Amino acid sequence: MFTTEHYFPKDEPGFSAPIANVTAPLGREAILACTVHNLSTYKVAWLRVDTQTILTIHTHVISRSRRVGVTHSDHRTWFLHIRELRETDRGWYMCQINTDPMKSQLGYLDIVVPPDILDRGTSTDQTVREGAPISLTCAATGSPQPQITWRREHPKGTKAITITDGIQVTSYEGPVLNISRVTRQHAGAYLCIASNGVPPTPSKRIMLTVQFPPVITIRNQLVGAALGSELVLECETEAYPKPVSYWSRDNGDIVPVGGSLEPQKIDGSYRSMLRLAIRRVASSDYGTYKCVSKNSLGDTEGTIKLYRE
């Protein structure tokens, strides 16, 4: 749409300058200015173009909306005030002088709206099996249309996002974050951030939980110890859901808690360290020890052989 401007000789009413387009945030006040000269006994009116609604004539408010007002500066500049702005106020406004023929010019009011992340269309917390694909989605409204940025939340700042083919990025742009093959390293909190230059900038935290069967790592599978010495056997497990883990002897007996053999479990996020402390090695302690870990997705075991030095 174009602005019509009429410039007439000095003794006739006319417009001294075009109406400047106005951009204002939702809920605030917008003021459009129409500058005229030689008004004499003529009147200035403001209209809403799309509905052809008369809003003000001279100093009188015609609109029934309490949000509309009019002021002037020495009858030269006429200000249309619209308070508590709504998105429906966006559009073209006309300033008229009631000459014959009527003279008019147009100005545009744009309403900017801060982003809002929608529950519908935005992922909730997700639990996925390792190796499966996943898509995290984020839907937002606002004007201008918000841009979506994904980041990983980490206690020590941002953490890289691993996308297709192992490529790592500090942030990812777009409403959908696709991970073609989820690994346990993908687990954690993802932030969906919506921004369009209008504050505030909202974000939503989506937790990704990755399920996988237990994996056991044993650094020393052969351990030598002298009679009467003290030692600790160690076995590291990784699993989710949280596994049931324990030590057993080569005859299948589970090592009880207490006595000279004390199973200890030190939990991390996915990792658990099982420690079996033997305070004073006796001849009956020599042999094979099994570290066993089980969850709903599977079970595994690792062995350590304790021999006499």
mmCIF file of C-alpha atoms in Angstrom:
data_model
loop_
_atom_site.group_PDB
_atom_site.id
_atom_site.type_symbol
_atom_site.label_atom_id
_atom_site.label_comp_id
_atom_site.label_asym_id
_atom_site.label_seq_id
_atom_site.Cartn_x
_atom_site.Cartn_y
_atom_site.Cartn_z
ATOM 1 C CA MET A 1 0.000 0.000 0.000
ATOM 2 C CA PHE A 2 1.255 3.544 -0.721
ATOM 3 C CA THR A 3 0.971 6.860 1.070
ATOM 4 C CA THR A 4 -0.895 9.628 -0.726
ATOM 5 C CA GLU A 5 0.560 13.070 -0.096
ATOM 6 C CA HIS A 6 -0.892 16.386 -1.309
ATOM 7 C CA TYR A 7 1.133 19.576 -1.210
ATOM 8 C CA PHE A 8 -0.781 22.776 -2.070
ATOM 9 C CA PRO A 9 0.005 26.476 -2.258
ATOM 10 C CA LYS A 10 0.743 28.156 1.049
ATOM 11 C CA ASP A 11 -2.686 29.814 1.384
ATOM 12 C CA GLU A 12 -4.532 26.488 1.093
ATOM 13 C CA PRO A 13 -4.716 23.796 3.780
ATOM 14 C CA GLY A 14 -2.327 20.932 3.211
ATOM 15 C CA PHE A 15 0.150 18.525 4.713
ATOM 16 C CA SER A 16 3.584 19.771 5.741
ATOM 17 C CA ALA A 17 5.169 16.319 5.959
ATOM 18 C CA PRO A 18 4.268 12.665 5.435
ATOM 19 C CA ILE A 19 3.053 10.578 8.380
ATOM 20 C CA ALA A 20 5.949 8.629 9.835
ATOM 21 C CA ASN A 21 5.269 4.909 10.188
ATOM 22 C CA VAL A 22 5.230 3.811 13.835
ATOM 23 C CA THR A 23 6.309 0.538 15.455
ATOM 24 C CA ALA A 24 5.237 -0.047 19.050
ATOM 25 C CA PRO A 25 5.154 -3.011 21.456
ATOM 26 C CA LEU A 26 2.006 -4.853 22.447
ATOM 27 C CA GLY A 27 0.274 -3.275 25.467
ATOM 28 C CA ARG A 28 2.025 0.099 25.158
ATOM 29 C CA GLU A 29 0.904 3.382 23.538
ATOM 30 C CA ALA A 30 1.399 4.397 19.909
ATOM 31 C CA ILE A 31 1.258 7.991 18.653
ATOM 32 C CA LEU A 32 0.853 8.839 14.954
ATOM 33 C CA ALA A 33 1.523 12.440 13.933
ATOM 34 C CA CYS A 34 -0.083 14.360 11.077
ATOM 35 C CA THR A 35 1.381 17.830 10.380
ATOM 36 C CA VAL A 36 -0.726 20.361 8.471
ATOM 37 C CA HIS A 37 -0.559 24.062 7.500
ATOM 38 C CA ASN A 38 -3.110 26.815 6.829
ATOM 39 C CA LEU A 39 -5.863 24.801 8.488
ATOM 40 C CA SER A 40 -8.019 27.880 9.075
ATOM 41 C CA THR A 41 -11.571 26.690 9.822
ATOM 42 C CA TYR A 42 -11.036 23.236 8.322
ATOM 43 C CA LYS A 43 -10.950 20.117 10.485
ATOM 44 C CA VAL A 44 -8.501 17.203 10.738
ATOM 45 C CA ALA A 45 -9.861 13.681 11.144
ATOM 46 C CA TRP A 46 -8.202 10.333 11.788
ATOM 47 C CA LEU A 47 -9.638 7.117 10.276
ATOM 48 C CA ARG A 48 -8.851 3.437 10.400
ATOM 49 C CA VAL A 49 -8.381 2.496 6.732
ATOM 50 C CA ASP A 50 -9.305 -1.215 6.678
ATOM 51 C CA THR A 51 -12.635 -0.683 8.449
ATOM 52 C CA GLN A 52 -13.232 2.905 7.200
ATOM 53 C CA THR A 53 -13.944 3.813 10.826
ATOM 54 C CA ILE A 54 -13.759 7.463 11.859
ATOM 55 C CA LEU A 55 -11.695 7.646 15.064
ATOM 56 C CA THR A 56 -11.417 11.402 15.710
ATOM 57 C CA ILE A 57 -12.623 14.681 14.194
ATOM 58 C CA HIS A 58 -10.807 17.837 15.279
ATOM 59 C CA THR A 59 -10.489 17.588 19.082
ATOM 60 C CA HIS A 60 -13.339 15.095 19.470
ATOM 61 C CA VAL A 61 -12.953 11.338 19.827
ATOM 62 C CA ILE A 62 -15.604 9.603 17.722
ATOM 63 C CA SER A 63 -14.421 6.054 18.431
ATOM 64 C CA ARG A 64 -16.180 4.252 21.261
ATOM 65 C CA SER A 65 -12.874 2.747 22.367
ATOM 66 C CA ARG A 66 -11.524 4.304 25.546
ATOM 67 C CA ARG A 67 -8.056 3.487 24.211
ATOM 68 C CA VAL A 68 -8.240 6.139 21.452
ATOM 69 C CA GLY A 69 -7.333 9.782 22.028
ATOM 70 C CA VAL A 70 -6.367 12.911 20.069
ATOM 71 C CA THR A 71 -4.148 15.875 20.911
ATOM 72 C CA HIS A 72 -2.643 18.679 18.853
ATOM 73 C CA SER A 73 0.230 21.104 18.892
ATOM 74 C CA ASP A 74 -1.053 24.598 18.078
ATOM 75 C CA HIS A 75 -3.467 23.084 15.511
ATOM 76 C CA ARG A 76 -0.470 22.197 13.337
ATOM 77 C CA THR A 77 0.432 18.670 14.352
ATOM 78 C CA TRP A 78 -2.424 16.325 15.176
ATOM 79 C CA PHE A 79 -1.568 13.276 17.237
ATOM 80 C CA LEU A 80 -3.611 10.085 17.226
ATOM 81 C CA HIS A 81 -3.061 8.171 20.489
ATOM 82 C CA ILE A 82 -3.830 4.460 20.791
ATOM 83 C CA ARG A 83 -3.195 3.053 24.248
ATOM 84 C CA GLU A 84 -2.962 -0.540 25.539
ATOM 85 C CA LEU A 85 -2.091 -1.703 22.040
ATOM 86 C CA ARG A 86 -3.536 -4.925 20.680
ATOM 87 C CA GLU A 87 -2.427 -6.917 17.662
ATOM 88 C CA THR A 88 -5.683 -5.945 15.944
ATOM 89 C CA ASP A 89 -4.529 -2.289 15.987
ATOM 90 C CA ARG A 90 -1.875 -3.120 13.389
ATOM 91 C CA GLY A 91 -2.615 -1.507 10.009
ATOM 92 C CA TRP A 92 -3.014 1.701 7.973
ATOM 93 C CA TYR A 93 -4.373 4.942 9.422
ATOM 94 C CA MET A 94 -5.560 7.960 7.427
ATOM 95 C CA CYS A 95 -5.298 11.631 8.314
ATOM 96 C CA GLN A 96 -7.910 13.740 6.472
ATOM 97 C CA ILE A 97 -8.557 17.441 5.964
ATOM 98 C CA ASN A 98 -12.209 18.114 5.135
ATOM 99 C CA THR A 99 -11.548 20.296 2.083
ATOM 100 C CA ASP A 100 -13.432 19.799 -1.172
ATOM 101 C CA PRO A 101 -12.071 17.606 -2.566
ATOM 102 C CA MET A 102 -10.934 15.972 0.658
ATOM 103 C CA LYS A 103 -7.159 15.695 1.227
ATOM 104 C CA SER A 104 -5.629 12.671 2.955
ATOM 105 C CA GLN A 105 -2.423 10.796 3.693
ATOM 106 C CA LEU A 106 -1.635 7.434 5.228
ATOM 107 C CA GLY A 107 0.630 6.078 7.985
ATOM 108 C CA TYR A 108 1.243 2.491 9.075
ATOM 109 C CA LEU A 109 1.177 1.228 12.647
ATOM 110 C CA ASP A 110 3.033 -2.009 13.303
ATOM 111 C CA ILE A 111 2.659 -3.887 16.597
ATOM 112 C CA VAL A 112 5.585 -5.976 17.789
ATOM 113 C CA VAL A 113 4.879 -8.865 20.140
ATOM 114 C CA PRO A 114 7.457 -10.623 22.373
ATOM 115 C CA PRO A 115 7.898 -14.355 21.737
ATOM 116 C CA ASP A 116 5.807 -16.927 23.525
ATOM 117 C CA ILE A 117 6.745 -20.626 23.485
ATOM 118 C CA LEU A 118 3.646 -22.737 22.931
ATOM 119 C CA ASP A 119 2.950 -25.909 24.902
ATOM 120 C CA ARG A 120 1.270 -27.352 21.839
ATOM 121 C CA GLY A 121 3.925 -28.137 19.262
ATOM 122 C CA THR A 122 6.797 -28.023 21.768
ATOM 123 C CA SER A 123 8.428 -31.219 23.061
ATOM 124 C CA THR A 124 8.076 -32.267 26.666
ATOM 125 C CA ASP A 125 10.797 -34.248 28.472
ATOM 126 C CA GLN A 126 11.815 -37.260 26.362
ATOM 127 C CA THR A 127 13.058 -40.776 27.146
ATOM 128 C CA VAL A 128 14.566 -42.713 24.234
ATOM 129 C CA ARG A 129 16.462 -45.970 23.711
ATOM 130 C CA GLU A 130 20.088 -45.582 22.670
ATOM 131 C CA GLY A 131 20.495 -45.896 18.898
ATOM 132 C CA ALA A 132 17.001 -44.602 18.096
ATOM 133 C CA PRO A 133 16.328 -41.272 16.323
ATOM 134 C CA ILE A 134 14.641 -38.349 18.048
ATOM 135 C CA SER A 135 13.216 -34.969 17.049
ATOM 136 C CA LEU A 136 12.897 -32.170 19.599
ATOM 137 C CA THR A 137 10.443 -29.489 18.497
ATOM 138 C CA CYS A 138 9.852 -25.922 19.654
ATOM 139 C CA ALA A 139 6.876 -23.789 18.566
ATOM 140 C CA ALA A 140 6.621 -20.075 19.275
ATOM 141 C CA THR A 141 4.468 -17.093 18.365
ATOM 142 C CA GLY A 142 5.370 -13.415 18.222
ATOM 143 C CA SER A 143 5.742 -10.531 15.809
ATOM 144 C CA PRO A 144 8.115 -10.519 14.018
ATOM 145 C CA GLN A 145 8.081 -14.326 13.829
ATOM 146 C CA PRO A 146 10.601 -15.556 16.446
ATOM 147 C CA GLN A 147 13.805 -17.398 15.590
ATOM 148 C CA ILE A 148 14.397 -20.647 17.506
ATOM 149 C CA THR A 149 17.846 -21.454 18.908
ATOM 150 C CA TRP A 150 18.805 -24.692 20.681
ATOM 151 C CA ARG A 151 21.549 -24.892 23.305
ATOM 152 C CA ARG A 152 22.630 -27.555 25.762
ATOM 153 C CA GLU A 153 22.488 -26.718 29.420
ATOM 154 C CA HIS A 154 25.547 -27.578 31.457
ATOM 155 C CA PRO A 155 26.667 -26.594 34.988
ATOM 156 C CA LYS A 156 29.918 -25.225 33.549
ATOM 157 C CA GLY A 157 28.243 -23.264 30.726
ATOM 158 C CA THR A 158 27.164 -24.473 27.304
ATOM 159 C CA LYS A 159 27.869 -27.988 26.092
ATOM 160 C CA ALA A 160 28.216 -28.976 22.440
ATOM 161 C CA ILE A 161 25.214 -30.427 20.603
ATOM 162 C CA THR A 162 26.113 -33.493 18.542
ATOM 163 C CA ILE A 163 23.999 -33.592 15.378
ATOM 164 C CA THR A 164 24.144 -35.773 12.243
ATOM 165 C CA ASP A 165 27.438 -37.544 11.411
ATOM 166 C CA GLY A 166 28.996 -36.612 14.742
ATOM 167 C CA ILE A 167 29.202 -32.881 13.907
ATOM 168 C CA GLN A 168 29.313 -30.794 17.081
ATOM 169 C CA VAL A 169 27.898 -27.271 17.354
ATOM 170 C CA THR A 170 27.520 -24.893 20.301
ATOM 171 C CA SER A 171 24.018 -23.895 19.136
ATOM 172 C CA TYR A 172 21.523 -24.935 16.483
ATOM 173 C CA GLU A 173 19.014 -22.731 14.649
ATOM 174 C CA GLY A 174 15.567 -23.971 13.663
ATOM 175 C CA PRO A 175 12.285 -25.164 15.206
ATOM 176 C CA VAL A 176 13.215 -28.880 14.996
ATOM 177 C CA LEU A 177 16.396 -30.452 16.392
ATOM 178 C CA ASN A 178 16.900 -33.850 14.768
ATOM 179 C CA ILE A 179 19.285 -36.439 16.216
ATOM 180 C CA SER A 180 19.458 -39.405 13.854
ATOM 181 C CA ARG A 181 21.106 -41.821 16.292
ATOM 182 C CA VAL A 182 20.943 -41.068 19.998
ATOM 183 C CA THR A 183 23.854 -42.053 22.231
ATOM 184 C CA ARG A 184 24.196 -41.731 25.982
ATOM 185 C CA GLN A 185 26.341 -38.621 25.358
ATOM 186 C CA HIS A 186 23.215 -36.871 24.064
ATOM 187 C CA ALA A 187 21.510 -37.169 27.448
ATOM 188 C CA GLY A 188 20.862 -34.005 29.416
ATOM 189 C CA ALA A 189 18.995 -30.704 29.306
ATOM 190 C CA TYR A 190 18.289 -28.878 26.040
ATOM 191 C CA LEU A 191 17.146 -25.252 25.961
ATOM 192 C CA CYS A 192 14.778 -24.012 23.278
ATOM 193 C CA ILE A 193 15.161 -20.195 23.065
ATOM 194 C CA ALA A 194 12.738 -17.989 21.093
ATOM 195 C CA SER A 195 13.870 -14.482 20.090
ATOM 196 C CA ASN A 196 12.631 -11.764 17.745
ATOM 197 C CA GLY A 197 14.321 -8.651 19.125
ATOM 198 C CA VAL A 198 11.372 -7.823 21.397
ATOM 199 C CA PRO A 199 12.066 -8.526 25.082
ATOM 200 C CA PRO A 200 11.671 -10.720 27.026
ATOM 201 C CA THR A 201 13.297 -13.762 25.400
ATOM 202 C CA PRO A 202 11.656 -16.940 26.753
ATOM 203 C CA SER A 203 13.209 -20.399 26.882
ATOM 204 C CA LYS A 204 12.008 -23.902 27.679
ATOM 205 C CA ARG A 205 14.085 -26.688 29.217
ATOM 206 C CA ILE A 206 13.622 -30.170 27.731
ATOM 207 C CA MET A 207 15.285 -33.121 29.445
ATOM 208 C CA LEU A 208 16.488 -35.955 27.211
ATOM 209 C CA THR A 209 16.955 -39.282 28.994
ATOM 210 C CA VAL A 210 18.718 -42.110 27.138
ATOM 211 C CA GLN A 211 18.132 -45.747 28.081
ATOM 212 C CA PHE A 212 20.724 -48.464 27.472
ATOM 213 C CA PRO A 213 21.694 -51.850 28.930
ATOM 214 C CA PRO A 214 24.606 -52.112 31.381
ATOM 215 C CA VAL A 215 28.214 -51.891 30.233
ATOM 216 C CA ILE A 216 31.016 -52.923 32.595
ATOM 217 C CA THR A 217 34.596 -51.663 32.517
ATOM 218 C CA ILE A 218 37.319 -53.364 34.582
ATOM 219 C CA ARG A 219 40.751 -51.783 34.451
ATOM 220 C CA ASN A 220 42.655 -54.579 36.232
ATOM 221 C CA GLN A 221 41.334 -58.074 35.561
ATOM 222 C CA LEU A 222 44.284 -59.779 37.224
ATOM 223 C CA VAL A 223 45.199 -58.616 40.729
ATOM 224 C CA GLY A 224 47.958 -60.053 42.917
ATOM 225 C CA ALA A 225 47.983 -59.708 46.691
ATOM 226 C CA ALA A 226 49.992 -61.139 49.585
ATOM 227 C CA LEU A 227 48.347 -62.842 52.581
ATOM 228 C CA GLY A 228 47.301 -60.304 55.218
ATOM 229 C CA SER A 229 47.448 -57.360 52.818
ATOM 230 C CA GLU A 230 44.651 -54.883 52.118
ATOM 231 C CA LEU A 231 43.232 -54.101 48.689
ATOM 232 C CA VAL A 232 40.231 -52.771 46.758
ATOM 233 C CA LEU A 233 38.776 -54.385 43.616
ATOM 234 C CA GLU A 234 37.087 -51.906 41.246
ATOM 235 C CA CYS A 235 34.400 -52.310 38.607
ATOM 236 C CA GLU A 236 32.759 -49.438 36.686
ATOM 237 C CA THR A 237 29.230 -49.791 35.291
ATOM 238 C CA GLU A 238 27.227 -47.584 32.932
ATOM 239 C CA ALA A 239 23.477 -48.103 32.523
ATOM 240 C CA TYR A 240 20.049 -46.482 32.441
ATOM 241 C CA PRO A 241 17.568 -47.183 33.984
ATOM 242 C CA LYS A 242 19.637 -47.432 37.132
ATOM 243 C CA PRO A 243 20.966 -51.000 37.387
ATOM 244 C CA VAL A 244 21.093 -53.462 40.239
ATOM 245 C CA SER A 245 24.793 -54.229 40.706
ATOM 246 C CA TYR A 246 26.631 -56.595 43.042
ATOM 247 C CA TRP A 247 29.726 -58.753 43.483
ATOM 248 C CA SER A 248 29.675 -62.561 43.424
ATOM 249 C CA ARG A 249 32.298 -65.295 43.811
ATOM 250 C CA ASP A 250 33.178 -67.883 41.170
ATOM 251 C CA ASN A 251 30.810 -70.365 42.830
ATOM 252 C CA GLY A 252 27.875 -67.981 42.284
ATOM 253 C CA ASP A 253 27.574 -66.807 45.906
ATOM 254 C CA ILE A 254 26.798 -63.088 46.249
ATOM 255 C CA VAL A 255 29.383 -61.281 48.368
ATOM 256 C CA PRO A 256 27.556 -60.150 51.534
ATOM 257 C CA VAL A 257 27.974 -56.682 52.967
ATOM 258 C CA GLY A 258 30.065 -56.635 56.142
ATOM 259 C CA GLY A 259 32.942 -58.758 57.342
ATOM 260 C CA SER A 260 36.252 -58.493 55.546
ATOM 261 C CA LEU A 261 34.586 -58.012 52.125
ATOM 262 C CA GLU A 262 32.754 -54.687 51.882
ATOM 263 C CA PRO A 263 31.007 -53.876 48.567
ATOM 264 C CA GLN A 264 30.859 -50.104 48.004
ATOM 265 C CA LYS A 265 28.884 -48.370 45.276
ATOM 266 C CA ILE A 266 29.657 -44.797 44.238
ATOM 267 C CA ASP A 267 26.996 -43.406 41.918
ATOM 268 C CA GLY A 268 27.378 -40.847 39.152
ATOM 269 C CA SER A 269 24.768 -39.872 36.547
ATOM 270 C CA TYR A 270 24.974 -42.967 34.353
ATOM 271 C CA ARG A 271 28.149 -44.366 35.867
ATOM 272 C CA SER A 272 28.500 -46.364 39.059
ATOM 273 C CA MET A 273 31.792 -47.416 40.563
ATOM 274 C CA LEU A 274 31.601 -50.664 42.552
ATOM 275 C CA ARG A 275 34.423 -51.127 44.989
ATOM 276 C CA LEU A 276 35.068 -54.339 46.902
ATOM 277 C CA ALA A 277 37.390 -53.740 49.844
ATOM 278 C CA ILE A 278 39.265 -56.712 51.330
ATOM 279 C CA ARG A 279 40.781 -55.592 54.619
ATOM 280 C CA ARG A 280 43.038 -58.575 55.361
ATOM 281 C CA VAL A 281 43.519 -61.052 52.549
ATOM 282 C CA ALA A 282 43.083 -64.693 53.612
ATOM 283 C CA SER A 283 43.768 -67.754 51.470
ATOM 284 C CA SER A 284 39.991 -68.224 51.036
ATOM 285 C CA ASP A 285 39.797 -64.804 49.369
ATOM 286 C CA TYR A 286 41.867 -65.886 46.365
ATOM 287 C CA GLY A 287 39.897 -66.798 43.249
ATOM 288 C CA THR A 288 37.582 -65.186 40.750
ATOM 289 C CA TYR A 289 35.202 -62.300 41.519
ATOM 290 C CA LYS A 290 32.335 -61.310 39.276
ATOM 291 C CA CYS A 291 30.936 -57.807 39.020
ATOM 292 C CA VAL A 292 27.283 -58.161 37.880
ATOM 293 C CA SER A 293 25.012 -55.358 36.646
ATOM 294 C CA LYS A 294 21.362 -55.707 35.524
ATOM 295 C CA ASN A 295 18.540 -53.447 34.395
ATOM 296 C CA SER A 296 15.309 -53.858 32.392
ATOM 297 C CA LEU A 297 17.211 -53.714 29.082
ATOM 298 C CA GLY A 298 19.803 -56.391 29.826
ATOM 299 C CA ASP A 299 22.574 -57.616 32.092
ATOM 300 C CA THR A 300 26.314 -58.046 31.922
ATOM 301 C CA GLU A 301 29.228 -59.114 34.094
ATOM 302 C CA GLY A 302 32.962 -58.714 34.314
ATOM 303 C CA THR A 303 35.547 -60.814 36.154
ATOM 304 C CA ILE A 304 38.598 -60.104 38.261
ATOM 305 C CA LYS A 305 40.996 -62.859 39.304
ATOM 306 C CA LEU A 306 42.744 -62.407 42.638
ATOM 307 C CA TYR A 307 45.910 -64.468 42.977
ATOM 308 C CA ARG A 308 48.524 -64.911 45.672
ATOM 309 C CA GLU A 309 51.786 -63.061 45.228
#
